mmCIF file of C-alpha atoms in Angstrom:
data_model
loop_
_atom_site.group_PDB
_atom_site.id
_atom_site.type_symbol
_atom_site.label_atom_id
_atom_site.label_comp_id
_atom_site.label_asym_id
_atom_site.label_seq_id
_atom_site.Cartn_x
_atom_site.Cartn_y
_atom_site.Cartn_z
ATOM 1 C CA UNK A 1 5.069 16.821 14.577
ATOM 2 C CA UNK A 2 5.921 18.676 11.495
ATOM 3 C CA UNK A 3 4.650 22.061 12.922
ATOM 4 C CA UNK A 4 4.654 22.960 16.554
ATOM 5 C CA UNK A 5 1.326 24.868 15.984
ATOM 6 C CA UNK A 6 -1.313 24.548 13.365
ATOM 7 C CA UNK A 7 -3.016 27.982 14.227
ATOM 8 C CA UNK A 8 -1.221 30.176 11.558
ATOM 9 C CA UNK A 9 -1.971 27.397 8.797
ATOM 10 C CA UNK A 10 -5.809 27.045 9.856
ATOM 11 C CA UNK A 11 -5.954 31.190 9.243
ATOM 12 C CA UNK A 12 -4.557 30.920 5.635
ATOM 13 C CA UNK A 13 -6.817 30.469 2.692
ATOM 14 C CA UNK A 14 -6.238 27.836 0.174
ATOM 15 C CA UNK A 15 -4.185 29.875 -2.284
ATOM 16 C CA UNK A 16 -2.068 31.418 0.594
ATOM 17 C CA UNK A 17 -0.929 27.980 1.694
ATOM 18 C CA UNK A 18 1.324 27.827 -1.257
ATOM 19 C CA UNK A 19 3.023 31.074 -0.166
ATOM 20 C CA UNK A 20 4.306 29.091 3.023
ATOM 21 C CA UNK A 21 6.045 26.175 1.135
ATOM 22 C CA UNK A 22 9.209 24.831 2.850
ATOM 23 C CA UNK A 23 12.383 23.458 1.158
ATOM 24 C CA UNK A 24 12.599 20.207 3.126
ATOM 25 C CA UNK A 25 13.397 17.116 0.970
ATOM 26 C CA UNK A 26 12.182 13.998 2.872
ATOM 27 C CA UNK A 27 14.542 10.975 2.098
ATOM 28 C CA UNK A 28 13.114 7.857 0.320
ATOM 29 C CA UNK A 29 11.697 5.369 2.977
ATOM 30 C CA UNK A 30 14.062 2.411 3.572
ATOM 31 C CA UNK A 31 11.263 -0.142 4.348
ATOM 32 C CA UNK A 32 11.108 -2.812 1.892
ATOM 33 C CA UNK A 33 8.127 -5.040 3.378
ATOM 34 C CA UNK A 34 4.949 -3.533 4.588
ATOM 35 C CA UNK A 35 2.109 -4.717 7.144
ATOM 36 C CA UNK A 36 -0.193 -1.693 7.316
ATOM 37 C CA UNK A 37 -1.280 1.134 4.872
ATOM 38 C CA UNK A 38 -3.339 3.839 6.732
ATOM 39 C CA UNK A 39 -5.581 6.345 4.702
ATOM 40 C CA UNK A 40 -5.089 9.902 5.880
ATOM 41 C CA UNK A 41 -7.541 12.760 4.967
ATOM 42 C CA UNK A 42 -5.492 15.806 4.010
ATOM 43 C CA UNK A 43 -8.332 18.080 5.112
ATOM 44 C CA UNK A 44 -7.666 17.053 8.599
ATOM 45 C CA UNK A 45 -4.427 19.229 9.484
ATOM 46 C CA UNK A 46 -3.828 17.453 12.776
ATOM 47 C CA UNK A 47 -3.467 13.968 10.833
ATOM 48 C CA UNK A 48 -0.848 15.585 8.202
ATOM 49 C CA UNK A 49 0.993 17.135 11.137
ATOM 50 C CA UNK A 50 1.856 13.561 12.648
ATOM 51 C CA UNK A 51 3.078 12.079 9.273
ATOM 52 C CA UNK A 52 6.517 11.921 10.816
ATOM 53 C CA UNK A 53 5.640 9.646 13.796
ATOM 54 C CA UNK A 54 2.954 7.173 13.111
ATOM 55 C CA UNK A 55 3.057 3.322 13.524
ATOM 56 C CA UNK A 56 1.781 2.442 10.131
ATOM 57 C CA UNK A 57 4.314 1.235 7.669
ATOM 58 C CA UNK A 58 2.556 3.201 4.765
ATOM 59 C CA UNK A 59 0.653 6.528 4.773
ATOM 60 C CA UNK A 60 -1.949 7.179 1.946
ATOM 61 C CA UNK A 61 -2.785 10.839 1.581
ATOM 62 C CA UNK A 62 -6.251 10.627 -0.128
ATOM 63 C CA UNK A 63 -7.397 13.209 -2.802
ATOM 64 C CA UNK A 64 -9.965 11.011 -4.121
ATOM 65 C CA UNK A 65 -13.517 9.831 -3.242
ATOM 66 C CA UNK A 66 -13.428 11.107 0.371
ATOM 67 C CA UNK A 67 -12.697 14.548 -0.752
ATOM 68 C CA UNK A 68 -15.725 16.775 -2.023
ATOM 69 C CA UNK A 69 -14.830 18.311 -5.567
ATOM 70 C CA UNK A 70 -15.108 21.764 -3.943
ATOM 71 C CA UNK A 71 -12.278 20.976 -1.549
ATOM 72 C CA UNK A 72 -9.933 18.900 -3.760
ATOM 73 C CA UNK A 73 -7.529 21.673 -4.498
ATOM 74 C CA UNK A 74 -7.485 22.623 -0.626
ATOM 75 C CA UNK A 75 -6.526 19.074 0.094
ATOM 76 C CA UNK A 76 -3.759 19.261 -2.505
ATOM 77 C CA UNK A 77 -2.415 22.391 -1.239
ATOM 78 C CA UNK A 78 -2.351 20.942 2.127
ATOM 79 C CA UNK A 79 -0.439 17.849 1.090
ATOM 80 C CA UNK A 80 2.124 20.170 -0.765
ATOM 81 C CA UNK A 81 2.562 22.419 2.459
ATOM 82 C CA UNK A 82 3.205 19.526 4.739
ATOM 83 C CA UNK A 83 5.245 17.584 2.401
ATOM 84 C CA UNK A 84 7.506 20.575 1.963
ATOM 85 C CA UNK A 85 8.118 20.918 5.632
ATOM 86 C CA UNK A 86 8.674 17.141 6.186
ATOM 87 C CA UNK A 87 12.155 16.336 7.078
ATOM 88 C CA UNK A 88 11.746 12.531 7.771
ATOM 89 C CA UNK A 89 9.092 9.848 8.184
ATOM 90 C CA UNK A 90 9.308 6.257 9.468
ATOM 91 C CA UNK A 91 6.436 5.731 7.040
ATOM 92 C CA UNK A 92 6.328 5.085 3.377
ATOM 93 C CA UNK A 93 4.364 8.007 2.020
ATOM 94 C CA UNK A 94 1.787 7.761 -0.978
ATOM 95 C CA UNK A 95 -0.495 10.328 -2.579
ATOM 96 C CA UNK A 96 -3.543 9.046 -4.092
ATOM 97 C CA UNK A 97 -4.705 10.887 -6.945
ATOM 98 C CA UNK A 98 -7.954 11.135 -8.894
ATOM 99 C CA UNK A 99 -8.411 9.036 -12.047
ATOM 100 C CA UNK A 100 -6.222 10.583 -14.993
ATOM 101 C CA UNK A 101 -9.166 12.119 -16.684
ATOM 102 C CA UNK A 102 -10.661 13.497 -13.581
ATOM 103 C CA UNK A 103 -7.720 15.701 -12.551
ATOM 104 C CA UNK A 104 -5.173 12.950 -11.784
ATOM 105 C CA UNK A 105 -2.699 14.260 -14.604
ATOM 106 C CA UNK A 106 -2.619 17.905 -13.252
ATOM 107 C CA UNK A 107 -2.282 16.454 -9.729
ATOM 108 C CA UNK A 108 0.751 14.340 -10.786
ATOM 109 C CA UNK A 109 2.167 17.260 -12.524
ATOM 110 C CA UNK A 110 1.798 19.598 -9.397
ATOM 111 C CA UNK A 111 3.081 16.759 -6.999
ATOM 112 C CA UNK A 112 6.335 16.388 -9.122
ATOM 113 C CA UNK A 113 7.742 19.250 -7.152
ATOM 114 C CA UNK A 114 7.508 17.559 -3.870
ATOM 115 C CA UNK A 115 9.342 14.672 -2.012
ATOM 116 C CA UNK A 116 7.160 11.488 -1.300
ATOM 117 C CA UNK A 117 7.601 7.660 -2.099
ATOM 118 C CA UNK A 118 4.749 6.799 -4.376
ATOM 119 C CA UNK A 119 1.801 8.058 -6.422
ATOM 120 C CA UNK A 120 -1.387 5.808 -6.285
ATOM 121 C CA UNK A 121 -3.759 6.537 -9.201
ATOM 122 C CA UNK A 122 -7.535 5.720 -8.710
ATOM 123 C CA UNK A 123 -9.670 3.690 -11.015
ATOM 124 C CA UNK A 124 -7.112 2.486 -13.387
ATOM 125 C CA UNK A 125 -8.354 0.401 -16.424
ATOM 126 C CA UNK A 126 -5.443 -0.563 -18.464
ATOM 127 C CA UNK A 127 -1.720 -0.936 -18.896
ATOM 128 C CA UNK A 128 -1.570 1.921 -21.181
ATOM 129 C CA UNK A 129 -2.617 4.301 -18.227
ATOM 130 C CA UNK A 130 0.263 3.124 -16.215
ATOM 131 C CA UNK A 131 2.477 3.639 -18.936
ATOM 132 C CA UNK A 132 1.360 7.055 -19.161
ATOM 133 C CA UNK A 133 1.843 7.645 -15.437
ATOM 134 C CA UNK A 134 5.374 6.352 -15.977
ATOM 135 C CA UNK A 135 5.830 9.355 -18.363
ATOM 136 C CA UNK A 136 4.141 11.921 -16.328
ATOM 137 C CA UNK A 137 5.808 11.233 -12.916
ATOM 138 C CA UNK A 138 9.318 12.112 -11.862
ATOM 139 C CA UNK A 139 11.804 9.228 -11.887
ATOM 140 C CA UNK A 140 12.314 8.429 -8.199
ATOM 141 C CA UNK A 141 8.711 7.815 -7.318
ATOM 142 C CA UNK A 142 6.982 4.416 -7.316
ATOM 143 C CA UNK A 143 3.710 3.817 -9.295
ATOM 144 C CA UNK A 144 0.704 2.370 -7.241
ATOM 145 C CA UNK A 145 -2.676 1.742 -8.592
ATOM 146 C CA UNK A 146 -6.251 1.634 -7.125
ATOM 147 C CA UNK A 147 -7.786 -1.547 -8.620
ATOM 148 C CA UNK A 148 -11.492 -0.707 -8.597
ATOM 149 C CA UNK A 149 -12.720 -1.519 -12.080
ATOM 150 C CA UNK A 150 -13.831 -4.687 -13.877
ATOM 151 C CA UNK A 151 -11.212 -3.850 -16.602
ATOM 152 C CA UNK A 152 -8.216 -3.820 -14.371
ATOM 153 C CA UNK A 153 -9.537 -6.924 -12.368
ATOM 154 C CA UNK A 154 -9.835 -8.778 -15.693
ATOM 155 C CA UNK A 155 -6.352 -7.823 -16.912
ATOM 156 C CA UNK A 156 -4.080 -7.236 -13.785
ATOM 157 C CA UNK A 157 -1.890 -10.116 -14.674
ATOM 158 C CA UNK A 158 -0.758 -8.473 -17.806
ATOM 159 C CA UNK A 159 0.349 -5.188 -16.247
ATOM 160 C CA UNK A 160 3.611 -6.357 -15.407
ATOM 161 C CA UNK A 161 6.928 -5.247 -16.876
ATOM 162 C CA UNK A 162 6.839 -1.563 -15.854
ATOM 163 C CA UNK A 163 9.917 -1.265 -13.502
ATOM 164 C CA UNK A 164 8.522 1.310 -10.932
ATOM 165 C CA UNK A 165 4.831 -0.282 -10.877
ATOM 166 C CA UNK A 166 5.248 -2.053 -7.544
ATOM 167 C CA UNK A 167 1.852 -2.139 -5.791
ATOM 168 C CA UNK A 168 -1.665 -2.629 -6.438
ATOM 169 C CA UNK A 169 -4.441 -1.756 -3.855
ATOM 170 C CA UNK A 170 -7.972 -3.453 -4.214
ATOM 171 C CA UNK A 171 -10.935 -1.210 -3.534
ATOM 172 C CA UNK A 172 -13.446 -4.079 -3.158
ATOM 173 C CA UNK A 173 -16.631 -1.716 -2.825
ATOM 174 C CA UNK A 174 -16.025 0.112 -6.091
ATOM 175 C CA UNK A 175 -14.776 -2.946 -7.888
ATOM 176 C CA UNK A 176 -18.297 -4.661 -6.817
ATOM 177 C CA UNK A 177 -20.133 -1.815 -8.158
ATOM 178 C CA UNK A 178 -18.174 -1.897 -11.401
ATOM 179 C CA UNK A 179 -19.043 -5.665 -11.630
ATOM 180 C CA UNK A 180 -22.649 -5.124 -10.964
ATOM 181 C CA UNK A 181 -22.516 -6.742 -7.677
ATOM 182 C CA UNK A 182 -23.942 -5.571 -4.175
ATOM 183 C CA UNK A 183 -21.630 -4.541 -1.457
ATOM 184 C CA UNK A 184 -23.608 -6.791 0.931
ATOM 185 C CA UNK A 185 -21.487 -9.724 -0.505
ATOM 186 C CA UNK A 186 -18.427 -8.510 1.514
ATOM 187 C CA UNK A 187 -18.365 -11.266 4.318
ATOM 188 C CA UNK A 188 -15.343 -13.524 5.222
ATOM 189 C CA UNK A 189 -17.360 -16.857 4.076
ATOM 190 C CA UNK A 190 -18.687 -15.551 0.808
ATOM 191 C CA UNK A 191 -17.257 -17.534 -2.016
ATOM 192 C CA UNK A 192 -17.367 -14.771 -4.602
ATOM 193 C CA UNK A 193 -15.354 -12.402 -2.335
ATOM 194 C CA UNK A 194 -12.814 -15.135 -1.650
ATOM 195 C CA UNK A 195 -12.655 -15.673 -5.377
ATOM 196 C CA UNK A 196 -12.100 -11.928 -6.017
ATOM 197 C CA UNK A 197 -9.426 -11.574 -3.298
ATOM 198 C CA UNK A 198 -7.642 -14.810 -4.472
ATOM 199 C CA UNK A 199 -7.701 -13.675 -8.201
ATOM 200 C CA UNK A 200 -6.483 -10.331 -7.222
ATOM 201 C CA UNK A 201 -3.594 -11.884 -5.262
ATOM 202 C CA UNK A 202 -2.335 -14.242 -7.856
ATOM 203 C CA UNK A 203 -2.632 -11.913 -10.614
ATOM 204 C CA UNK A 204 -0.720 -9.229 -8.625
ATOM 205 C CA UNK A 205 1.914 -11.660 -8.003
ATOM 206 C CA UNK A 206 2.027 -12.784 -11.619
ATOM 207 C CA UNK A 207 2.384 -9.155 -12.584
ATOM 208 C CA UNK A 208 5.158 -8.749 -10.174
ATOM 209 C CA UNK A 209 3.558 -6.388 -7.804
ATOM 210 C CA UNK A 210 2.461 -6.230 -4.192
ATOM 211 C CA UNK A 211 -1.263 -6.811 -3.614
ATOM 212 C CA UNK A 212 -2.761 -4.802 -0.628
ATOM 213 C CA UNK A 213 -5.969 -5.934 0.604
ATOM 214 C CA UNK A 214 -9.153 -3.780 1.093
ATOM 215 C CA UNK A 215 -9.952 -1.309 3.779
ATOM 216 C CA UNK A 216 -12.554 -2.435 6.344
ATOM 217 C CA UNK A 217 -14.724 0.513 6.874
ATOM 218 C CA UNK A 218 -16.312 -0.547 10.103
ATOM 219 C CA UNK A 219 -13.517 0.927 12.010
ATOM 220 C CA UNK A 220 -15.008 0.331 15.491
ATOM 221 C CA UNK A 221 -15.340 -3.636 14.845
ATOM 222 C CA UNK A 222 -11.840 -4.463 15.730
ATOM 223 C CA UNK A 223 -12.604 -8.155 16.210
ATOM 224 C CA UNK A 224 -14.104 -8.217 12.541
ATOM 225 C CA UNK A 225 -10.957 -6.457 11.226
ATOM 226 C CA UNK A 226 -8.778 -8.724 12.975
ATOM 227 C CA UNK A 227 -10.592 -11.690 11.561
ATOM 228 C CA UNK A 228 -10.216 -10.223 7.965
ATOM 229 C CA UNK A 229 -6.355 -9.804 8.645
ATOM 230 C CA UNK A 230 -6.050 -13.327 9.660
ATOM 231 C CA UNK A 231 -7.969 -14.818 6.745
ATOM 232 C CA UNK A 232 -5.855 -12.688 4.331
ATOM 233 C CA UNK A 233 -2.665 -13.727 5.758
ATOM 234 C CA UNK A 234 -3.652 -17.469 5.347
ATOM 235 C CA UNK A 235 -4.430 -16.434 1.709
ATOM 236 C CA UNK A 236 -0.943 -15.048 1.052
ATOM 237 C CA UNK A 237 -1.364 -11.362 1.621
ATOM 238 C CA UNK A 238 1.123 -9.353 3.641
ATOM 239 C CA UNK A 239 -0.356 -5.842 3.603
ATOM 240 C CA UNK A 240 -3.739 -4.500 4.776
ATOM 241 C CA UNK A 241 -5.265 -0.988 4.150
ATOM 242 C CA UNK A 242 -6.115 0.471 7.461
ATOM 243 C CA UNK A 243 -8.506 3.204 8.871
ATOM 244 C CA UNK A 244 -6.937 4.458 11.967
ATOM 245 C CA UNK A 245 -4.433 3.680 14.607
ATOM 246 C CA UNK A 246 -6.393 0.752 16.124
ATOM 247 C CA UNK A 247 -6.413 -1.055 12.781
ATOM 248 C CA UNK A 248 -2.887 -0.385 12.169
ATOM 249 C CA UNK A 249 -1.798 -1.950 15.654
ATOM 250 C CA UNK A 250 -3.663 -5.128 14.561
ATOM 251 C CA UNK A 251 -2.331 -5.348 10.989
ATOM 252 C CA UNK A 252 1.209 -4.809 12.096
ATOM 253 C CA UNK A 253 0.617 -7.646 14.659
ATOM 254 C CA UNK A 254 -1.069 -10.187 12.332
ATOM 255 C CA UNK A 255 1.291 -9.463 9.420
ATOM 256 C CA UNK A 256 4.335 -8.998 11.457
ATOM 257 C CA UNK A 257 7.603 -11.286 11.392
ATOM 258 C CA UNK A 258 6.837 -15.077 12.309
ATOM 259 C CA UNK A 259 9.745 -15.908 14.297
ATOM 260 C CA UNK A 260 9.054 -19.563 14.104
ATOM 261 C CA UNK A 261 8.875 -19.588 10.351
ATOM 262 C CA UNK A 262 12.035 -17.579 10.284
ATOM 263 C CA UNK A 263 13.952 -19.937 12.413
ATOM 264 C CA UNK A 264 12.853 -22.959 10.503
ATOM 265 C CA UNK A 265 13.734 -21.294 6.977
ATOM 266 C CA UNK A 266 17.256 -20.462 8.462
ATOM 267 C CA UNK A 267 17.774 -24.029 9.566
ATOM 268 C CA UNK A 268 16.635 -25.412 5.975
ATOM 269 C CA UNK A 269 18.616 -22.984 4.249
ATOM 270 C CA UNK A 270 21.808 -23.771 6.061
ATOM 271 C CA UNK A 271 21.113 -27.600 5.959
ATOM 272 C CA UNK A 272 20.549 -27.506 2.177
ATOM 273 C CA UNK A 273 23.585 -25.497 1.265
ATOM 274 C CA UNK A 274 25.693 -27.909 3.442
ATOM 275 C CA UNK A 275 24.135 -30.945 1.744
ATOM 276 C CA UNK A 276 24.405 -29.375 -1.881
ATOM 277 C CA UNK A 277 28.159 -28.635 -1.372
ATOM 278 C CA UNK A 278 28.370 -32.272 -1.064
ATOM 279 C CA UNK A 279 26.352 -32.788 -4.304
ATOM 280 C CA UNK A 280 23.047 -34.054 -2.807
ATOM 281 C CA UNK A 281 20.119 -31.683 -3.235
ATOM 282 C CA UNK A 282 17.411 -34.035 -1.482
ATOM 283 C CA UNK A 283 17.876 -35.403 1.950
ATOM 284 C CA UNK A 284 16.026 -36.143 5.179
ATOM 285 C CA UNK A 285 16.256 -33.733 7.842
ATOM 286 C CA UNK A 286 15.851 -35.030 11.426
ATOM 287 C CA UNK A 287 13.478 -32.296 12.198
ATOM 288 C CA UNK A 288 11.677 -31.101 9.083
ATOM 289 C CA UNK A 289 11.827 -34.196 7.199
ATOM 290 C CA UNK A 290 12.554 -34.380 3.276
ATOM 291 C CA UNK A 291 14.340 -31.440 2.024
ATOM 292 C CA UNK A 292 14.982 -30.642 -1.629
ATOM 293 C CA UNK A 293 15.309 -27.548 -3.888
ATOM 294 C CA UNK A 294 11.722 -26.451 -3.828
ATOM 295 C CA UNK A 295 11.791 -26.631 -0.019
ATOM 296 C CA UNK A 296 14.960 -24.585 -0.004
ATOM 297 C CA UNK A 297 13.530 -21.920 -2.480
ATOM 298 C CA UNK A 298 10.566 -21.447 -0.065
ATOM 299 C CA UNK A 299 12.959 -20.893 2.921
ATOM 300 C CA UNK A 300 14.615 -18.257 0.750
ATOM 301 C CA UNK A 301 11.317 -16.534 0.132
ATOM 302 C CA UNK A 302 10.513 -16.538 3.803
ATOM 303 C CA UNK A 303 13.990 -15.003 4.539
ATOM 304 C CA UNK A 304 13.492 -12.313 2.003
ATOM 305 C CA UNK A 305 16.439 -13.739 -0.090
ATOM 306 C CA UNK A 306 14.662 -14.855 -3.301
#
């Protein structure tokens, strides 16, 4: 926990919370791969107070749609207060701002005084917006986006080349609305949804960023959530948005390390490098069949060495 008791914070008004800022500087998160990204509501002080000890690989502090306009300043000040007293966290911490034209610019300017790992800006439409964020945001913070508009969906593959733009999160419900499609399409066997997820994944990889799949909002349906995770893993996703600890546990399991795949990759890597040193880049392996350079490169990818 960040604070032993929340009682004194609960008795402060919105502006008074900024009078109690700390001077802690959380070190950057060392994680390089991510399985779960859990959304937290910054109006819930108990949730913020556990940021230092959650099982999710990523924490997203949400300032956007779930926060009523009348309480956005309160949510922002709560984030500032808790971040300023946060010494360490096992999770990669992200702040999700409103769209640039709806308070996002001001939120980014305010947040530049605090230590966290990434800002995620809602309803991005163009690469130019990402370039603007790159200028607004202090240098050590990553840029993430929420892909929720038909414009971004059409052009994501062209958004690359911005060094600290590392991650895109698909907001499937807002995207469907932007496309003029009903949210009832969101089923695992719907070909339109499979196309949307496939295009998002390939375009994100083309741009050189990590694609994070959408949040399944029926949080009590754990079997349904697990089925989505398993489908998305087959498609090539490695990270899933989560609503609550139960979903985090499932995402961490499904997208966790595949020991069998790692073992296979290690054997292929070592065998190929031995053979290559003798001038032979294509050969038959007694267990894994024909191995050549493309198979070797895939093994490096599995091992995180590409």
